[in-house]
mmCIF file with all atom_site columns, C-alpha atoms in Angstrom:
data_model
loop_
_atom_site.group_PDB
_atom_site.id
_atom_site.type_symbol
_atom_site.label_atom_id
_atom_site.label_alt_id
_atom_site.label_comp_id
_atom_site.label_asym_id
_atom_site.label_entity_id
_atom_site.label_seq_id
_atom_site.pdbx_PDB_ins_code
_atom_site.Cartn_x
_atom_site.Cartn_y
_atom_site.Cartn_z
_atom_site.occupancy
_atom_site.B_iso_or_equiv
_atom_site.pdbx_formal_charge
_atom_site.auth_seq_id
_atom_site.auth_comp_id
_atom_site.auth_asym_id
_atom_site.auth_atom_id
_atom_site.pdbx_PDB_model_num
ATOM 1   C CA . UNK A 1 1   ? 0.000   0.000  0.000  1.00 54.00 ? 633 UNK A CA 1
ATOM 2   C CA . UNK A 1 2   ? 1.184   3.246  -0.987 1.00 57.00 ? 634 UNK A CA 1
ATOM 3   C CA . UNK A 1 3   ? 1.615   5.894  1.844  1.00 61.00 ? 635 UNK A CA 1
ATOM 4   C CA . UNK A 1 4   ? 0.774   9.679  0.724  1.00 62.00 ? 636 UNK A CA 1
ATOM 5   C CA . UNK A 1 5   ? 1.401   12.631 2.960  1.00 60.00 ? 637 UNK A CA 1
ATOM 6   C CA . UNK A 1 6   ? -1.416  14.395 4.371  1.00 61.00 ? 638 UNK A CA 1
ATOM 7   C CA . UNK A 1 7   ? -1.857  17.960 2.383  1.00 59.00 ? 639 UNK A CA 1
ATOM 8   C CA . UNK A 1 8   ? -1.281  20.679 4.407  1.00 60.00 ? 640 UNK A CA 1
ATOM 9   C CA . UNK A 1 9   ? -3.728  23.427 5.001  1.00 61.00 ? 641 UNK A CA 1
ATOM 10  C CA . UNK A 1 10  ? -3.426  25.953 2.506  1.00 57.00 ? 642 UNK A CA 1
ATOM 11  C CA . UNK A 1 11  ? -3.412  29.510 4.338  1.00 57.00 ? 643 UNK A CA 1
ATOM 12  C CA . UNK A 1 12  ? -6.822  31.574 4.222  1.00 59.00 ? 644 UNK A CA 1
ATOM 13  C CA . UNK A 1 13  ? -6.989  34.131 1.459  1.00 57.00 ? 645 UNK A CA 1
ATOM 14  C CA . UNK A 1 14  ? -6.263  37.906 2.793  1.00 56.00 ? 646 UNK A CA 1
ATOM 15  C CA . UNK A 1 15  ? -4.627  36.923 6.028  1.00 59.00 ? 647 UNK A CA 1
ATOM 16  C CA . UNK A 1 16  ? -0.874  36.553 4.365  1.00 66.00 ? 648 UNK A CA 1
ATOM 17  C CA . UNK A 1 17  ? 1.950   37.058 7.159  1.00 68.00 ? 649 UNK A CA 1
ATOM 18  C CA . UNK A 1 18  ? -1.548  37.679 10.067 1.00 71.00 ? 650 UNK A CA 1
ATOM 19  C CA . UNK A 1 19  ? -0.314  35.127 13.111 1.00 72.00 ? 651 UNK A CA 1
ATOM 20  C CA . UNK A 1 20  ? -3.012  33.333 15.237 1.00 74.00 ? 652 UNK A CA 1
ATOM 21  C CA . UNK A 1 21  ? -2.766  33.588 18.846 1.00 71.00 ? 653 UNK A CA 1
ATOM 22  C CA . UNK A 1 22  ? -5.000  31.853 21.470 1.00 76.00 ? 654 UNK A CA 1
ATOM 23  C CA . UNK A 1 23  ? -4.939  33.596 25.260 1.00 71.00 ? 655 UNK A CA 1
ATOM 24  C CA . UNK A 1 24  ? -6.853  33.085 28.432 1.00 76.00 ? 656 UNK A CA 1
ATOM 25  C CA . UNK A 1 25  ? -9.354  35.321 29.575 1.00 70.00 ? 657 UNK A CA 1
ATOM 26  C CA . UNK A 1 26  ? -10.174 36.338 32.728 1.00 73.00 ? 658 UNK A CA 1
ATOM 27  C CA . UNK A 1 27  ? -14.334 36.917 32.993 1.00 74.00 ? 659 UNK A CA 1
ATOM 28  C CA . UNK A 1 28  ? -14.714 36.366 36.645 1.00 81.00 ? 660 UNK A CA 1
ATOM 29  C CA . UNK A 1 29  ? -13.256 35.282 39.960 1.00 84.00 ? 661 UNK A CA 1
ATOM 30  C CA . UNK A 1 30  ? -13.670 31.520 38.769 1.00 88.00 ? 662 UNK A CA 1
ATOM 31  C CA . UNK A 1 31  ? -14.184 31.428 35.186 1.00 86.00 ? 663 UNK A CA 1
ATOM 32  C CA . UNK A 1 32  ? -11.181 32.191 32.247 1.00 84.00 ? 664 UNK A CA 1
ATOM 33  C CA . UNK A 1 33  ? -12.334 31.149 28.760 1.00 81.00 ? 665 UNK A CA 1
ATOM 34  C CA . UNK A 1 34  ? -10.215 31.051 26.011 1.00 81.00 ? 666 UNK A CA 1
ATOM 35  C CA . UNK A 1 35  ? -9.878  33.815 23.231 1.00 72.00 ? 667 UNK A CA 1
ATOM 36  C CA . UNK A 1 36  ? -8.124  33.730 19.542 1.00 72.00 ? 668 UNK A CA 1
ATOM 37  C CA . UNK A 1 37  ? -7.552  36.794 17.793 1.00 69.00 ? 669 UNK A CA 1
ATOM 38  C CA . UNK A 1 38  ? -5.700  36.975 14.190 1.00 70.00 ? 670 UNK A CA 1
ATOM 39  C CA . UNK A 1 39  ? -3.308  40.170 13.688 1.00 73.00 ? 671 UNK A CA 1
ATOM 40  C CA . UNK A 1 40  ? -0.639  41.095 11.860 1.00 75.00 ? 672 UNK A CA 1
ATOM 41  C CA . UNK A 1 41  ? 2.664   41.545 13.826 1.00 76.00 ? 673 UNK A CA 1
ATOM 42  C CA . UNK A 1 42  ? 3.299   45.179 14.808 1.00 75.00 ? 674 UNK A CA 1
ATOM 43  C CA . UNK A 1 43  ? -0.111  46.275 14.554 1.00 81.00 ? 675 UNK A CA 1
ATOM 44  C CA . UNK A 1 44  ? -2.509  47.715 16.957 1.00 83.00 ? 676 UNK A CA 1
ATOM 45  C CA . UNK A 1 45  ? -4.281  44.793 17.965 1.00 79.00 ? 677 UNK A CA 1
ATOM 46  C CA . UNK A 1 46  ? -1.078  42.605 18.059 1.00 77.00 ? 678 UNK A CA 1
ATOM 47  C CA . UNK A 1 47  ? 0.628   44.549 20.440 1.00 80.00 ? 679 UNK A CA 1
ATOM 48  C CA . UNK A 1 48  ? -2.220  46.057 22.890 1.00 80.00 ? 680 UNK A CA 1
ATOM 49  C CA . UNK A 1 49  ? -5.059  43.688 21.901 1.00 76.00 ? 681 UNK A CA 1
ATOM 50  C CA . UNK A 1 50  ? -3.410  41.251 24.640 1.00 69.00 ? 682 UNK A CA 1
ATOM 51  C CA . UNK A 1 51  ? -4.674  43.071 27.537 1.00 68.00 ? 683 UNK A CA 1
ATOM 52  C CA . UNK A 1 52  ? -8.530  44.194 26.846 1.00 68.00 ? 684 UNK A CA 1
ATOM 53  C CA . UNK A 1 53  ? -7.818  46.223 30.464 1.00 74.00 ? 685 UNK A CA 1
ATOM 54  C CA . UNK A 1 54  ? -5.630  48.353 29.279 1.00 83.00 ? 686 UNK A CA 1
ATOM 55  C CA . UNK A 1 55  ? -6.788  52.027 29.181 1.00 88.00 ? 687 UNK A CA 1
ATOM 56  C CA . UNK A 1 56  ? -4.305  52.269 25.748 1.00 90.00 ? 688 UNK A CA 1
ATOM 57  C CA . UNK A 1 57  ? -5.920  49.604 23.801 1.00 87.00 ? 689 UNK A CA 1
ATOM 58  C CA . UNK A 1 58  ? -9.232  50.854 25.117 1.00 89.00 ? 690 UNK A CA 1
ATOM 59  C CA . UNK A 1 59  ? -8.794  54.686 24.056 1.00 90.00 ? 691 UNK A CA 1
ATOM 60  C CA . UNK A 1 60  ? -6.846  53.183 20.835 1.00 90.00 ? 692 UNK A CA 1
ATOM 61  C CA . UNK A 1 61  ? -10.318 50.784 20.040 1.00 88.00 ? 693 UNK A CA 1
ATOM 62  C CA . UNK A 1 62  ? -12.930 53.910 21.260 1.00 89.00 ? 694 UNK A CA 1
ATOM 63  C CA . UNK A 1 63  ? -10.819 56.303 18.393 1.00 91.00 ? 695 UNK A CA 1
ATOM 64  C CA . UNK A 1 64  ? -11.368 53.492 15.759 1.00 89.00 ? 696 UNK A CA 1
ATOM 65  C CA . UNK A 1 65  ? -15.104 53.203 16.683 1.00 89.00 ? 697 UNK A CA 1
ATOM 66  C CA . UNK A 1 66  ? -15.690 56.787 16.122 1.00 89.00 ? 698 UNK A CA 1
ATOM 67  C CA . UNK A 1 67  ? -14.331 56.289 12.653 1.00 88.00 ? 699 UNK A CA 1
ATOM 68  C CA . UNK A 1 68  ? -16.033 53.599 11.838 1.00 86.00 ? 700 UNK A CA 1
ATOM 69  C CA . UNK A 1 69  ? -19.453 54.932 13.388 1.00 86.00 ? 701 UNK A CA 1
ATOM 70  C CA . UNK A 1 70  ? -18.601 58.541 11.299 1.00 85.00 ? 702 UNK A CA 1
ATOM 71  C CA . UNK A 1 71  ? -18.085 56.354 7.949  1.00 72.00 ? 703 UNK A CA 1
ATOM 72  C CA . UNK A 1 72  ? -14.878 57.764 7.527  1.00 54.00 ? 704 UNK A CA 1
ATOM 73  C CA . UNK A 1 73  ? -12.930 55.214 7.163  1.00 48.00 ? 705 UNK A CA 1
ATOM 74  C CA . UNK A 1 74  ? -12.085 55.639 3.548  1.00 46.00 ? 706 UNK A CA 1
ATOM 75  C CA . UNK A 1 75  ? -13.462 56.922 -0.066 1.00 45.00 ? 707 UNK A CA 1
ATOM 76  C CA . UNK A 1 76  ? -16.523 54.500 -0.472 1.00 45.00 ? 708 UNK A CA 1
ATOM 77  C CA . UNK A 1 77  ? -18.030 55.189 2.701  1.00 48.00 ? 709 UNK A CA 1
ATOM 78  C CA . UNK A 1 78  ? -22.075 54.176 2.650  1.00 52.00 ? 710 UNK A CA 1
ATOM 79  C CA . UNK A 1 79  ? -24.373 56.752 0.635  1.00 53.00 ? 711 UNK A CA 1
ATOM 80  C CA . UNK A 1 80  ? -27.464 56.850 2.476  1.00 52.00 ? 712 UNK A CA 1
ATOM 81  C CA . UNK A 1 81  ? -29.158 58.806 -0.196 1.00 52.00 ? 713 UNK A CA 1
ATOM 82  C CA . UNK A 1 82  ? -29.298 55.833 -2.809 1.00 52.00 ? 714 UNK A CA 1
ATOM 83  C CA . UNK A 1 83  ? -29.687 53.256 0.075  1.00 53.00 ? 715 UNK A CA 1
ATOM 84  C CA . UNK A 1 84  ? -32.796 54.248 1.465  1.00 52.00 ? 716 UNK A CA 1
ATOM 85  C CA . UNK A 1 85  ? -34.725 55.644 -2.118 1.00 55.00 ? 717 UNK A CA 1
ATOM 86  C CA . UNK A 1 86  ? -37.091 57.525 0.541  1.00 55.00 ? 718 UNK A CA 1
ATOM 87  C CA . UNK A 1 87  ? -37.351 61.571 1.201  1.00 55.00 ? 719 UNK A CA 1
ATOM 88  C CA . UNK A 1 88  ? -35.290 61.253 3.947  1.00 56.00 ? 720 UNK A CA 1
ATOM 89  C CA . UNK A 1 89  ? -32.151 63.837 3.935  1.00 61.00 ? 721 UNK A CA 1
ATOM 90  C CA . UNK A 1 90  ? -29.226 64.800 6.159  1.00 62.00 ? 722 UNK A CA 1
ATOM 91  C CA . UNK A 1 91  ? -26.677 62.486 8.474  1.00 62.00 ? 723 UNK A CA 1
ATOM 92  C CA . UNK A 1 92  ? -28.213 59.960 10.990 1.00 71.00 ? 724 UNK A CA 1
ATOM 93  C CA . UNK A 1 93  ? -27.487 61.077 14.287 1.00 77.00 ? 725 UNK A CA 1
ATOM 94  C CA . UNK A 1 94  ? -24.927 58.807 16.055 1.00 78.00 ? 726 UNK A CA 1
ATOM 95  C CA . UNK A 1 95  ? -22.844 59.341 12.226 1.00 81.00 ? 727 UNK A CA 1
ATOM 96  C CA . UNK A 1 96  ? -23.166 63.364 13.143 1.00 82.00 ? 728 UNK A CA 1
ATOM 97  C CA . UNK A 1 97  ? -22.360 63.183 16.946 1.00 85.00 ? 729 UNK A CA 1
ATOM 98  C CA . UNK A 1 98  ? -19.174 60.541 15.914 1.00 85.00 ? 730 UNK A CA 1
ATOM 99  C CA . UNK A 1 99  ? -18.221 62.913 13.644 1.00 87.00 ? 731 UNK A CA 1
ATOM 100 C CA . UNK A 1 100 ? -18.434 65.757 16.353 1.00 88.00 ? 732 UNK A CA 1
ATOM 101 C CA . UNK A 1 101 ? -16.274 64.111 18.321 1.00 88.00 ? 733 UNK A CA 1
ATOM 102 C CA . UNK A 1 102 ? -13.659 63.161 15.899 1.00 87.00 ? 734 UNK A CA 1
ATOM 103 C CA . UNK A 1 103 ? -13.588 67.207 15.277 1.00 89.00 ? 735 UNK A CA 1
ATOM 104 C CA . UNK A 1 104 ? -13.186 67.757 18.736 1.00 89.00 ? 736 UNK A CA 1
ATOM 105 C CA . UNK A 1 105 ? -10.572 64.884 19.086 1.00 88.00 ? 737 UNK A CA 1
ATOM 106 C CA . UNK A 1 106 ? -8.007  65.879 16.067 1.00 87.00 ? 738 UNK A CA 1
ATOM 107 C CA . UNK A 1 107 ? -8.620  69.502 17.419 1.00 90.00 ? 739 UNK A CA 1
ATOM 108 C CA . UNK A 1 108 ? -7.004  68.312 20.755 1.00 90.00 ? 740 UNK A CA 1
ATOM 109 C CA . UNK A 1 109 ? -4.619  66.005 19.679 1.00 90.00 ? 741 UNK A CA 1
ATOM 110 C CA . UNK A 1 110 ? -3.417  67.958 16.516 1.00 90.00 ? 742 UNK A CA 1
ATOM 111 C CA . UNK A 1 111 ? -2.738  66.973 12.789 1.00 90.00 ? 743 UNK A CA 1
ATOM 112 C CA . UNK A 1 112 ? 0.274   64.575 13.237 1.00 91.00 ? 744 UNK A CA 1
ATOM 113 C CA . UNK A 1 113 ? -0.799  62.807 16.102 1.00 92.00 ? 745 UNK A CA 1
ATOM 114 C CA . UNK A 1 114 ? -3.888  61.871 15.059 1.00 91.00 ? 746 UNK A CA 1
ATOM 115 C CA . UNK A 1 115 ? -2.739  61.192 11.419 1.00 93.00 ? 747 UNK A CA 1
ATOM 116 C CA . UNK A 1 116 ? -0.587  58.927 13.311 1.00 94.00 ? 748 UNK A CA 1
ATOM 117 C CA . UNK A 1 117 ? -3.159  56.755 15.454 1.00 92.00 ? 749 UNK A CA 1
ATOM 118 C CA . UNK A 1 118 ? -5.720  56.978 12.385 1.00 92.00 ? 750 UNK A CA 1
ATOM 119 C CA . UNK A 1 119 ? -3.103  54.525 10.626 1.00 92.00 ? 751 UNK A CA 1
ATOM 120 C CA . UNK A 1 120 ? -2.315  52.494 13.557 1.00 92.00 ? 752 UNK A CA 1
ATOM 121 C CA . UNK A 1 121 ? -5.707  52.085 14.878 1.00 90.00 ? 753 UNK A CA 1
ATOM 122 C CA . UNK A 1 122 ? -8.257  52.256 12.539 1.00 88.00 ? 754 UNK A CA 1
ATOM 123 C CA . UNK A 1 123 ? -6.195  51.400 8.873  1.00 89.00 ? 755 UNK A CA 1
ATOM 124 C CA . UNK A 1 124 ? -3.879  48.604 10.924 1.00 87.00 ? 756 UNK A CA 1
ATOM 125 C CA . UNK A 1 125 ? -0.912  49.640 9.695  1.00 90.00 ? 757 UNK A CA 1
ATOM 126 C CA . UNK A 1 126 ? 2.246   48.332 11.567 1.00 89.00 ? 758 UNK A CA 1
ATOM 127 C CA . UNK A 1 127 ? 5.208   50.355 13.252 1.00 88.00 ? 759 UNK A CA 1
ATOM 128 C CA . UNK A 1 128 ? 7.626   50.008 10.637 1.00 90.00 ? 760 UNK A CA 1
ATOM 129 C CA . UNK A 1 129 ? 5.302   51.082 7.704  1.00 92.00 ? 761 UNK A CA 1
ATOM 130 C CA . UNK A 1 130 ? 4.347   54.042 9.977  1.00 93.00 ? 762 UNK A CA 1
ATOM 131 C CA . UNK A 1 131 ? 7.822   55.177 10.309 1.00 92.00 ? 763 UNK A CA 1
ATOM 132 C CA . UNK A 1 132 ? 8.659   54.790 6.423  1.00 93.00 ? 764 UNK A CA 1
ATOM 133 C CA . UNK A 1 133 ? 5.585   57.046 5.803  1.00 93.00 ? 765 UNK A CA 1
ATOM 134 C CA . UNK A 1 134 ? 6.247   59.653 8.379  1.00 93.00 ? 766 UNK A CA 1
ATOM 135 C CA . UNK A 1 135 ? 9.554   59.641 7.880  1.00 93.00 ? 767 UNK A CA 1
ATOM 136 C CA . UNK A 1 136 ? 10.727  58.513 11.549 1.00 92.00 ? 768 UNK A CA 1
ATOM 137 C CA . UNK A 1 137 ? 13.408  55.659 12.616 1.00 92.00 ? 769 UNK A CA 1
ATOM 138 C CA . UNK A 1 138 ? 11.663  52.393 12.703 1.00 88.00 ? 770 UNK A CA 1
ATOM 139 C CA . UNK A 1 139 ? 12.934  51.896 16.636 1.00 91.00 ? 771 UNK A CA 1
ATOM 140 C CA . UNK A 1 140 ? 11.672  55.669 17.789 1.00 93.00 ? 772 UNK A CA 1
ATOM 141 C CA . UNK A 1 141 ? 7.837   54.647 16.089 1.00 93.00 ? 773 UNK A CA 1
ATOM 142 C CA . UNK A 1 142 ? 6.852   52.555 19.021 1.00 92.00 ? 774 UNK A CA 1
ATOM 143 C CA . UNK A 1 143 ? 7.425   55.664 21.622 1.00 94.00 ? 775 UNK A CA 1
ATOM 144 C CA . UNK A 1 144 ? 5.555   58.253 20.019 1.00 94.00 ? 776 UNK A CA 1
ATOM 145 C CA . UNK A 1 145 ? 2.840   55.875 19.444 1.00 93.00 ? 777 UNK A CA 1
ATOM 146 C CA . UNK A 1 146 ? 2.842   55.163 22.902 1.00 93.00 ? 778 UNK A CA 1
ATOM 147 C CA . UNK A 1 147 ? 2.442   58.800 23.664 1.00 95.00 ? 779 UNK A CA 1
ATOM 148 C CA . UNK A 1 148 ? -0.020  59.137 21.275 1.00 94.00 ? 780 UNK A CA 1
ATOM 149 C CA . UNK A 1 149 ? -2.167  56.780 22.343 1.00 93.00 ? 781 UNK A CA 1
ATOM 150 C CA . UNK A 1 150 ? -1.146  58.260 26.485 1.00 95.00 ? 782 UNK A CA 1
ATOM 151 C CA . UNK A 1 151 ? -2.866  61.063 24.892 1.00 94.00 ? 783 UNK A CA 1
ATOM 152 C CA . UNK A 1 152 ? -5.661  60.038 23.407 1.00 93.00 ? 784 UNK A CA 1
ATOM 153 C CA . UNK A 1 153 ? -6.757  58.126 26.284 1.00 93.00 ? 785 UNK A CA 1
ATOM 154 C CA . UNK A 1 154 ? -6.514  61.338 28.344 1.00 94.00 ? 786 UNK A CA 1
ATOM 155 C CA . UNK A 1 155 ? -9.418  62.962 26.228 1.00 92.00 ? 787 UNK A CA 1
ATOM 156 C CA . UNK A 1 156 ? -11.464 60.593 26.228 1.00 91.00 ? 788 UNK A CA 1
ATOM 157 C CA . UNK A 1 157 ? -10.999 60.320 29.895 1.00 90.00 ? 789 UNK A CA 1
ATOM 158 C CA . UNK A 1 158 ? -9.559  56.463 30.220 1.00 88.00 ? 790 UNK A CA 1
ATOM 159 C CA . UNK A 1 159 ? -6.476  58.058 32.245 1.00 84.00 ? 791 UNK A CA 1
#
């Protein structure tokens, strides 16, 4: 009888160089369950996503919500007007109030920084393609983001 090797898994489409990474969970005194996430090394989510305490990766998650929940993510956001095909005109409200607050935010934290957290947070990009695109030493990019995300926390009151 002929012995074949088993095939091996071919990788899932879109997640090329993403690492898989199972952790334990604390929920209460006596129960943990276990939680996988899938990120890219040197992202957001790789390196604060580990601790769902943390006021960092909370601040650094609440700043991506508010992009997402504004719809201004990128280009193609959603166009309500050929969606709904009703009479109904202007922003919904929680798209108006996000965006408020994303005014508010950038106003506070200033062009760069928030330039800055935009592609760490909400686009994913990782430390070392921040620091070729604003033109900072790959080793210095994890500081500043550190103190970028220090100070977005402090805004939105997580500090």
């Amino acid at each position: 009888m002929l012995k074949t090797k088993p095939r091996s898994k071919l990788p899932e489409e879109g997640f090329e160089g993403a690492e898989v990474r199972t952790e334990t969970v604390r929920i209460s005194r006596s129960r943990t369950e276990q939680r996988t996430t899938r990120a890219m090394p040197g992202t957001f989510e790789w390196r604060y996503g580990r601790d769902s305490s943390d006021p960092l990766y909370m601040a650094g998650s609440h700043f991506a919500r508010l992009w997402e929940r504004a719809s201004n993510l990128h280009g193609g956001s959603i166009n309500y007007d050929s969606a709904g095909g009703g009479g109904w005109k202007g922003l919904p409200d929680g798209r108006a109030v996000a965006m408020q607050e994303l005014q508010v935010l950038m106003k506070e934290l200033g062009k760069l920084c928030s330039a800055r957290l935009t592609n760490y947070c909400v686009l994913g990009h990782t430390s070392a393609e921040l620091g070729s695109t604003f033109n900072m030493p790959e080793r210095d990019v994890p500081a500043i983001l550190n103190q970028d995300l220090r100070a977005v926390a402090m805004c939105l009151r997580y500090m």
